Amino acid sequence: GAGVSQSPSNKVTEKGKDVELRCDPISGHTALYWYRQSLGQGLEFLIYFQGNSAPDKSGLPSDRFSAERTGGSVSTLTIQRTQQEDSAVYLCASSFDPGRDIQYFGAGTRLSVL
Amino acid sequence: KQEVTQIPAALSVPEGENLVLNCSFTDSAIYNLQWFRQDPGKGLTSLLLIQSSQREQTSGRLNASLDKSSGRSTLYIAASQPGDSATYLCAVRKYGNKLVFGAGTILRVKS
């Protein structure tokens, strides 16, 4: 596609349920990033993929969070046993060259945990 | 730990004014600095990217400067328009490819 695509755009779930968030990067972009934007916290890095490998997972807040990327393309961010503090907008970005290139962002998934 | 600060937190100006948004970062060992805008309910749109070896970048009415040694960047918007109203975010890239973001400046341009 022309841009980074994320689905769903909105997700409402109950505390304790698992959720999966999907990101389709721009075709040909080898680098993929997940960020989280919470009220009062700003934008925080979660994880970075180069191809299917994740050399930097330093931003994942707990072991309830995991992510994978397959075929060097689509990525899924999974949150297990969701908590209310997981409520945020989850943003995905991709770039052609992780070293120097602009990161292009999707519109995000707004997650609300009740 | 890299910290990024943006001043002011919010700004309201009449249409036509030139304005400056400020960004400062604590660790000068960066690869690049990027300015984004974010509209309500939307993702981020990249405006300008300045590599660490560069001093400034220009795109239309926007000009961004970088002084790596002092840990500062400014985004200059000329002849502001109501359509410029958005949140402007500054982000620096250090090692590991992740971006570290400031909290943003909320800009409102009144017609």
PDB file of C-alpha atoms in Angstrom:
ATOM      1  CA  GLY A   1       0.000   0.000   0.000  1.00  0.00           C
ATOM      2  CA  ALA A   2       0.899   3.661  -0.127  1.00  0.00           C
ATOM      3  CA  GLY A   3       1.402   4.062   3.597  1.00  0.00           C
ATOM      4  CA  VAL A   4       1.725   2.207   6.879  1.00  0.00           C
ATOM      5  CA  SER A   5      -1.549   0.479   7.658  1.00  0.00           C
ATOM      6  CA  GLN A   6      -2.671  -0.506  11.154  1.00  0.00           C
ATOM      7  CA  SER A   7      -5.662  -2.536  12.252  1.00  0.00           C
ATOM      8  CA  PRO A   8      -7.939  -2.318  14.013  1.00  0.00           C
ATOM      9  CA  SER A   9      -8.184   1.449  14.302  1.00  0.00           C
ATOM     10  CA  ASN A  10      -9.993   1.088  17.616  1.00  0.00           C
ATOM     11  CA  LYS A  11     -10.137  -1.799  20.060  1.00  0.00           C
ATOM     12  CA  VAL A  12     -12.132  -2.019  23.255  1.00  0.00           C
ATOM     13  CA  THR A  13     -11.428  -5.004  25.464  1.00  0.00           C
ATOM     14  CA  GLU A  14     -12.047  -6.200  28.980  1.00  0.00           C
ATOM     15  CA  LYS A  15      -9.317  -6.379  31.570  1.00  0.00           C
ATOM     16  CA  GLY A  16      -7.587  -9.758  31.453  1.00  0.00           C
ATOM     17  CA  LYS A  17      -8.236 -10.463  27.775  1.00  0.00           C
ATOM     18  CA  ASP A  18      -5.514 -10.839  25.141  1.00  0.00           C
ATOM     19  CA  VAL A  19      -5.354  -8.482  22.158  1.00  0.00           C
ATOM     20  CA  GLU A  20      -3.482  -8.511  18.854  1.00  0.00           C
ATOM     21  CA  LEU A  21      -2.610  -5.369  16.945  1.00  0.00           C
ATOM     22  CA  ARG A  22      -1.490  -5.539  13.332  1.00  0.00           C
ATOM     23  CA  CYS A  23       0.854  -3.400  11.274  1.00  0.00           C
ATOM     24  CA  ASP A  24       1.450  -3.501   7.513  1.00  0.00           C
ATOM     25  CA  PRO A  25       4.550  -1.462   6.718  1.00  0.00           C
ATOM     26  CA  ILE A  26       5.289   0.330   3.471  1.00  0.00           C
ATOM     27  CA  SER A  27       6.342  -2.196   0.834  1.00  0.00           C
ATOM     28  CA  GLY A  28      10.116  -2.579   0.696  1.00  0.00           C
ATOM     29  CA  HIS A  29      10.756  -1.071   4.132  1.00  0.00           C
ATOM     30  CA  THR A  30      13.059  -3.364   6.074  1.00  0.00           C
ATOM     31  CA  ALA A  31      12.780  -1.628   9.441  1.00  0.00           C
ATOM     32  CA  LEU A  32       9.610  -1.619  11.536  1.00  0.00           C
ATOM     33  CA  TYR A  33       8.971   0.049  14.886  1.00  0.00           C
ATOM     34  CA  TRP A  34       6.239  -0.021  17.515  1.00  0.00           C
ATOM     35  CA  TYR A  35       5.575   2.949  19.791  1.00  0.00           C
ATOM     36  CA  ARG A  36       2.947   3.677  22.440  1.00  0.00           C
ATOM     37  CA  GLN A  37       1.323   7.046  23.101  1.00  0.00           C
ATOM     38  CA  SER A  38      -0.359   7.352  26.480  1.00  0.00           C
ATOM     39  CA  LEU A  39      -2.051  10.338  28.063  1.00  0.00           C
ATOM     40  CA  GLY A  40       0.550  12.138  30.113  1.00  0.00           C
ATOM     41  CA  GLN A  41       3.386   9.857  28.949  1.00  0.00           C
ATOM     42  CA  GLY A  42       4.059  11.026  25.442  1.00  0.00           C
ATOM     43  CA  LEU A  43       5.374   8.702  22.770  1.00  0.00           C
ATOM     44  CA  GLU A  44       7.450   5.758  23.975  1.00  0.00           C
ATOM     45  CA  PHE A  45       9.464   3.268  21.943  1.00  0.00           C
ATOM     46  CA  LEU A  46       8.479  -0.371  22.371  1.00  0.00           C
ATOM     47  CA  ILE A  47      10.357  -2.559  19.882  1.00  0.00           C
ATOM     48  CA  TYR A  48      12.299  -2.398  16.605  1.00  0.00           C
ATOM     49  CA  PHE A  49      12.504  -5.027  13.854  1.00  0.00           C
ATOM     50  CA  GLN A  50      15.129  -5.327  11.161  1.00  0.00           C
ATOM     51  CA  GLY A  51      13.697  -7.895   8.784  1.00  0.00           C
ATOM     52  CA  ASN A  52      12.163 -10.557  11.011  1.00  0.00           C
ATOM     53  CA  SER A  53      14.619 -10.040  13.853  1.00  0.00           C
ATOM     54  CA  ALA A  54      14.103  -7.728  16.810  1.00  0.00           C
ATOM     55  CA  PRO A  55      17.496  -6.375  17.859  1.00  0.00           C
ATOM     56  CA  ASP A  56      15.945  -3.895  20.279  1.00  0.00           C
ATOM     57  CA  LYS A  57      13.077  -4.904  22.548  1.00  0.00           C
ATOM     58  CA  SER A  58      14.108  -2.562  25.330  1.00  0.00           C
ATOM     59  CA  GLY A  59      10.856  -0.625  25.403  1.00  0.00           C
ATOM     60  CA  LEU A  60       8.461  -3.514  26.008  1.00  0.00           C
ATOM     61  CA  PRO A  61       6.999  -2.683  29.455  1.00  0.00           C
ATOM     62  CA  SER A  62       6.460  -6.229  30.695  1.00  0.00           C
ATOM     63  CA  ASP A  63       6.508  -9.869  29.630  1.00  0.00           C
ATOM     64  CA  ARG A  64       2.814  -9.550  28.791  1.00  0.00           C
ATOM     65  CA  PHE A  65       3.910  -7.696  25.664  1.00  0.00           C
ATOM     66  CA  SER A  66       5.357  -9.513  22.663  1.00  0.00           C
ATOM     67  CA  ALA A  67       5.716  -8.866  18.965  1.00  0.00           C
ATOM     68  CA  GLU A  68       6.639 -10.787  15.881  1.00  0.00           C
ATOM     69  CA  ARG A  69       7.234 -10.046  12.251  1.00  0.00           C
ATOM     70  CA  THR A  70       6.909 -12.551   9.447  1.00  0.00           C
ATOM     71  CA  GLY A  71       8.178 -12.484   5.876  1.00  0.00           C
ATOM     72  CA  GLY A  72       9.906  -9.200   6.564  1.00  0.00           C
ATOM     73  CA  SER A  73       6.545  -7.505   6.269  1.00  0.00           C
ATOM     74  CA  VAL A  74       3.509  -7.686   8.579  1.00  0.00           C
ATOM     75  CA  SER A  75       4.034  -7.350  12.316  1.00  0.00           C
ATOM     76  CA  THR A  76       1.739  -8.260  15.187  1.00  0.00           C
ATOM     77  CA  LEU A  77       1.947  -6.784  18.680  1.00  0.00           C
ATOM     78  CA  THR A  78       0.290  -9.007  21.276  1.00  0.00           C
ATOM     79  CA  ILE A  79      -0.698  -7.922  24.753  1.00  0.00           C
ATOM     80  CA  GLN A  80      -1.685 -10.735  27.098  1.00  0.00           C
ATOM     81  CA  ARG A  81      -3.911 -10.343  30.149  1.00  0.00           C
ATOM     82  CA  THR A  82      -4.541  -6.688  29.396  1.00  0.00           C
ATOM     83  CA  GLN A  83      -4.577  -4.163  32.225  1.00  0.00           C
ATOM     84  CA  GLN A  84      -6.201  -0.729  32.347  1.00  0.00           C
ATOM     85  CA  GLU A  85      -2.784   0.930  32.196  1.00  0.00           C
ATOM     86  CA  ASP A  86      -2.292  -0.652  28.760  1.00  0.00           C
ATOM     87  CA  SER A  87      -4.896   1.761  27.378  1.00  0.00           C
ATOM     88  CA  ALA A  88      -3.099   3.934  24.829  1.00  0.00           C
ATOM     89  CA  VAL A  89      -2.647   4.545  21.136  1.00  0.00           C
ATOM     90  CA  TYR A  90      -0.217   2.033  19.646  1.00  0.00           C
ATOM     91  CA  LEU A  91       1.660   3.420  16.658  1.00  0.00           C
ATOM     92  CA  CYS A  92       3.652   1.514  14.081  1.00  0.00           C
ATOM     93  CA  ALA A  93       6.303   3.031  11.824  1.00  0.00           C
ATOM     94  CA  SER A  94       8.534   1.750   9.052  1.00  0.00           C
ATOM     95  CA  SER A  95      11.614   2.972   7.244  1.00  0.00           C
ATOM     96  CA  PHE A  96      13.603   1.824   4.230  1.00  0.00           C
ATOM     97  CA  ASP A  97      17.004   2.320   5.787  1.00  0.00           C
ATOM     98  CA  PRO A  98      17.068   2.140   9.589  1.00  0.00           C
ATOM     99  CA  GLY A  99      20.316   4.030   9.752  1.00  0.00           C
ATOM    100  CA  ARG A 100      19.385   7.328   8.188  1.00  0.00           C
ATOM    101  CA  ASP A 101      15.893   7.287   6.827  1.00  0.00           C
ATOM    102  CA  ILE A 102      12.644   8.950   7.811  1.00  0.00           C
ATOM    103  CA  GLN A 103      10.250   6.826   9.852  1.00  0.00           C
ATOM    104  CA  TYR A 104       6.751   6.808   8.385  1.00  0.00           C
ATOM    105  CA  PHE A 105       3.927   6.294  10.848  1.00  0.00           C
ATOM    106  CA  GLY A 106       0.544   4.640  10.627  1.00  0.00           C
ATOM    107  CA  ALA A 107      -2.607   6.176  12.094  1.00  0.00           C
ATOM    108  CA  GLY A 108      -2.405   3.935  15.141  1.00  0.00           C
ATOM    109  CA  THR A 109      -4.669   1.589  17.073  1.00  0.00           C
ATOM    110  CA  ARG A 110      -6.515   3.139  20.004  1.00  0.00           C
ATOM    111  CA  LEU A 111      -6.750   0.474  22.711  1.00  0.00           C
ATOM    112  CA  SER A 112      -9.189   0.906  25.574  1.00  0.00           C
ATOM    113  CA  VAL A 113      -9.101  -1.623  28.409  1.00  0.00           C
ATOM    114  CA  LEU A 114     -12.242  -1.519  30.568  1.00  0.00           C
TER     115      LEU A 114
ATOM    116  CA  LYS B   1      19.442   8.458  29.308  1.00  0.00           C
ATOM    117  CA  GLN B   2      18.373  10.700  26.444  1.00  0.00           C
ATOM    118  CA  GLU B   3      15.711  13.246  27.382  1.00  0.00           C
ATOM    119  CA  VAL B   4      13.956  15.544  24.946  1.00  0.00           C
ATOM    120  CA  THR B   5      12.189  18.724  26.040  1.00  0.00           C
ATOM    121  CA  GLN B   6       9.945  20.933  23.961  1.00  0.00           C
ATOM    122  CA  ILE B   7       9.073  24.531  24.725  1.00  0.00           C
ATOM    123  CA  PRO B   8       6.478  25.941  24.764  1.00  0.00           C
ATOM    124  CA  ALA B   9       3.977  23.230  25.656  1.00  0.00           C
ATOM    125  CA  ALA B  10       1.247  25.199  23.890  1.00  0.00           C
ATOM    126  CA  LEU B  11       1.140  28.229  21.643  1.00  0.00           C
ATOM    127  CA  SER B  12      -1.709  30.291  20.215  1.00  0.00           C
ATOM    128  CA  VAL B  13      -0.984  32.857  17.512  1.00  0.00           C
ATOM    129  CA  PRO B  14      -2.969  34.891  14.985  1.00  0.00           C
ATOM    130  CA  GLU B  15      -2.809  33.884  11.354  1.00  0.00           C
ATOM    131  CA  GLY B  16       0.171  35.277   9.460  1.00  0.00           C
ATOM    132  CA  GLU B  17       2.636  35.312  12.343  1.00  0.00           C
ATOM    133  CA  ASN B  18       6.057  33.747  12.110  1.00  0.00           C
ATOM    134  CA  LEU B  19       6.773  31.420  15.014  1.00  0.00           C
ATOM    135  CA  VAL B  20       9.504  29.300  16.541  1.00  0.00           C
ATOM    136  CA  LEU B  21       9.172  25.983  18.344  1.00  0.00           C
ATOM    137  CA  ASN B  22      12.052  24.804  20.487  1.00  0.00           C
ATOM    138  CA  CYS B  23      13.463  21.359  21.189  1.00  0.00           C
ATOM    139  CA  SER B  24      16.374  20.473  23.457  1.00  0.00           C
ATOM    140  CA  PHE B  25      18.039  17.128  24.123  1.00  0.00           C
ATOM    141  CA  THR B  26      20.441  16.072  26.844  1.00  0.00           C
ATOM    142  CA  ASP B  27      22.790  13.761  24.920  1.00  0.00           C
ATOM    143  CA  SER B  28      24.436  15.332  21.882  1.00  0.00           C
ATOM    144  CA  ALA B  29      25.538  11.958  20.445  1.00  0.00           C
ATOM    145  CA  ILE B  30      22.624  11.655  18.030  1.00  0.00           C
ATOM    146  CA  TYR B  31      22.356  10.330  14.482  1.00  0.00           C
ATOM    147  CA  ASN B  32      19.531  12.606  13.429  1.00  0.00           C
ATOM    148  CA  LEU B  33      16.608  14.713  14.598  1.00  0.00           C
ATOM    149  CA  GLN B  34      13.150  14.637  13.121  1.00  0.00           C
ATOM    150  CA  TRP B  35      10.196  17.020  13.402  1.00  0.00           C
ATOM    151  CA  PHE B  36       6.674  15.618  13.088  1.00  0.00           C
ATOM    152  CA  ARG B  37       3.165  16.995  13.200  1.00  0.00           C
ATOM    153  CA  GLN B  38       0.246  15.098  14.656  1.00  0.00           C
ATOM    154  CA  ASP B  39      -3.368  15.989  14.004  1.00  0.00           C
ATOM    155  CA  PRO B  40      -6.057  14.905  16.502  1.00  0.00           C
ATOM    156  CA  GLY B  41      -6.828  11.210  16.142  1.00  0.00           C
ATOM    157  CA  LYS B  42      -4.225  10.770  13.448  1.00  0.00           C
ATOM    158  CA  GLY B  43      -0.744   9.323  13.174  1.00  0.00           C
ATOM    159  CA  LEU B  44       2.454  11.300  12.798  1.00  0.00           C
ATOM    160  CA  THR B  45       3.495  13.070   9.625  1.00  0.00           C
ATOM    161  CA  SER B  46       7.201  13.636   9.137  1.00  0.00           C
ATOM    162  CA  LEU B  47       8.018  17.265   8.362  1.00  0.00           C
ATOM    163  CA  LEU B  48      11.799  17.502   8.328  1.00  0.00           C
ATOM    164  CA  LEU B  49      14.738  15.241   9.133  1.00  0.00           C
ATOM    165  CA  ILE B  50      18.152  16.708   9.932  1.00  0.00           C
ATOM    166  CA  GLN B  51      21.154  14.392   9.926  1.00  0.00           C
ATOM    167  CA  SER B  52      23.751  14.972  12.645  1.00  0.00           C
ATOM    168  CA  SER B  53      26.164  16.387  10.071  1.00  0.00           C
ATOM    169  CA  GLN B  54      23.660  18.981   8.883  1.00  0.00           C
ATOM    170  CA  ARG B  55      22.795  22.385  10.339  1.00  0.00           C
ATOM    171  CA  GLU B  56      19.358  22.932   8.843  1.00  0.00           C
ATOM    172  CA  GLN B  57      16.647  21.684   6.517  1.00  0.00           C
ATOM    173  CA  THR B  58      13.931  23.611   4.721  1.00  0.00           C
ATOM    174  CA  SER B  59      10.604  22.588   3.254  1.00  0.00           C
ATOM    175  CA  GLY B  60       8.247  25.289   2.048  1.00  0.00           C
ATOM    176  CA  ARG B  61       7.369  27.559   4.969  1.00  0.00           C
ATOM    177  CA  LEU B  62       9.211  25.311   7.432  1.00  0.00           C
ATOM    178  CA  ASN B  63      12.835  25.586   8.440  1.00  0.00           C
ATOM    179  CA  ALA B  64      14.475  23.399  11.065  1.00  0.00           C
ATOM    180  CA  SER B  65      17.904  24.024  12.514  1.00  0.00           C
ATOM    181  CA  LEU B  66      20.156  21.773  14.551  1.00  0.00           C
ATOM    182  CA  ASP B  67      22.949  22.725  16.959  1.00  0.00           C
ATOM    183  CA  LYS B  68      24.184  19.354  18.121  1.00  0.00           C
ATOM    184  CA  SER B  69      26.861  20.675  20.441  1.00  0.00           C
ATOM    185  CA  SER B  70      24.365  22.658  22.486  1.00  0.00           C
ATOM    186  CA  GLY B  71      21.628  20.032  22.192  1.00  0.00           C
ATOM    187  CA  ARG B  72      19.080  22.277  20.513  1.00  0.00           C
ATOM    188  CA  SER B  73      16.824  22.384  17.495  1.00  0.00           C
ATOM    189  CA  THR B  74      14.278  24.936  16.389  1.00  0.00           C
ATOM    190  CA  LEU B  75      11.382  24.656  13.975  1.00  0.00           C
ATOM    191  CA  TYR B  76      10.543  27.941  12.299  1.00  0.00           C
ATOM    192  CA  ILE B  77       7.128  28.316  10.675  1.00  0.00           C
ATOM    193  CA  ALA B  78       6.713  31.332   8.417  1.00  0.00           C
ATOM    194  CA  ALA B  79       3.404  33.070   7.736  1.00  0.00           C
ATOM    195  CA  SER B  80       1.381  30.654   9.869  1.00  0.00           C
ATOM    196  CA  GLN B  81      -2.032  29.472   8.662  1.00  0.00           C
ATOM    197  CA  PRO B  82      -5.005  27.894  10.491  1.00  0.00           C
ATOM    198  CA  GLY B  83      -4.134  24.624   8.741  1.00  0.00           C
ATOM    199  CA  ASP B  84      -0.849  24.577  10.646  1.00  0.00           C
ATOM    200  CA  SER B  85      -2.781  23.953  13.874  1.00  0.00           C
ATOM    201  CA  ALA B  86      -1.571  20.607  15.238  1.00  0.00           C
ATOM    202  CA  THR B  87       0.789  19.107  17.783  1.00  0.00           C
ATOM    203  CA  TYR B  88       4.428  19.348  16.755  1.00  0.00           C
ATOM    204  CA  LEU B  89       6.783  16.663  18.001  1.00  0.00           C
ATOM    205  CA  CYS B  90      10.549  16.608  18.012  1.00  0.00           C
ATOM    206  CA  ALA B  91      12.378  13.256  18.108  1.00  0.00           C
ATOM    207  CA  VAL B  92      16.048  12.333  18.220  1.00  0.00           C
ATOM    208  CA  ARG B  93      17.601   9.096  17.067  1.00  0.00           C
ATOM    209  CA  LYS B  94      20.546   7.790  19.027  1.00  0.00           C
ATOM    210  CA  TYR B  95      21.827   4.229  18.975  1.00  0.00           C
ATOM    211  CA  GLY B  96      19.565   1.286  18.289  1.00  0.00           C
ATOM    212  CA  ASN B  97      17.370   3.057  15.754  1.00  0.00           C
ATOM    213  CA  LYS B  98      14.627   4.030  18.188  1.00  0.00           C
ATOM    214  CA  LEU B  99      13.345   7.575  18.336  1.00  0.00           C
ATOM    215  CA  VAL B 100      13.106   9.441  21.642  1.00  0.00           C
ATOM    216  CA  PHE B 101      10.281  11.964  21.534  1.00  0.00           C
ATOM    217  CA  GLY B 102       9.558  15.202  23.297  1.00  0.00           C
ATOM    218  CA  ALA B 103       6.124  15.818  24.778  1.00  0.00           C
ATOM    219  CA  GLY B 104       5.190  18.118  21.907  1.00  0.00           C
ATOM    220  CA  THR B 105       4.010  21.671  21.360  1.00  0.00           C
ATOM    221  CA  ILE B 106       0.295  22.189  20.743  1.00  0.00           C
ATOM    222  CA  LEU B 107      -0.055  24.947  18.160  1.00  0.00           C
ATOM    223  CA  ARG B 108      -3.235  26.844  17.439  1.00  0.00           C
ATOM    224  CA  VAL B 109      -3.317  29.387  14.630  1.00  0.00           C
ATOM    225  CA  LYS B 110      -6.362  31.628  14.838  1.00  0.00           C
ATOM    226  CA  SER B 111      -7.994  33.004  11.716  1.00  0.00           C
TER     227      SER B 111
END
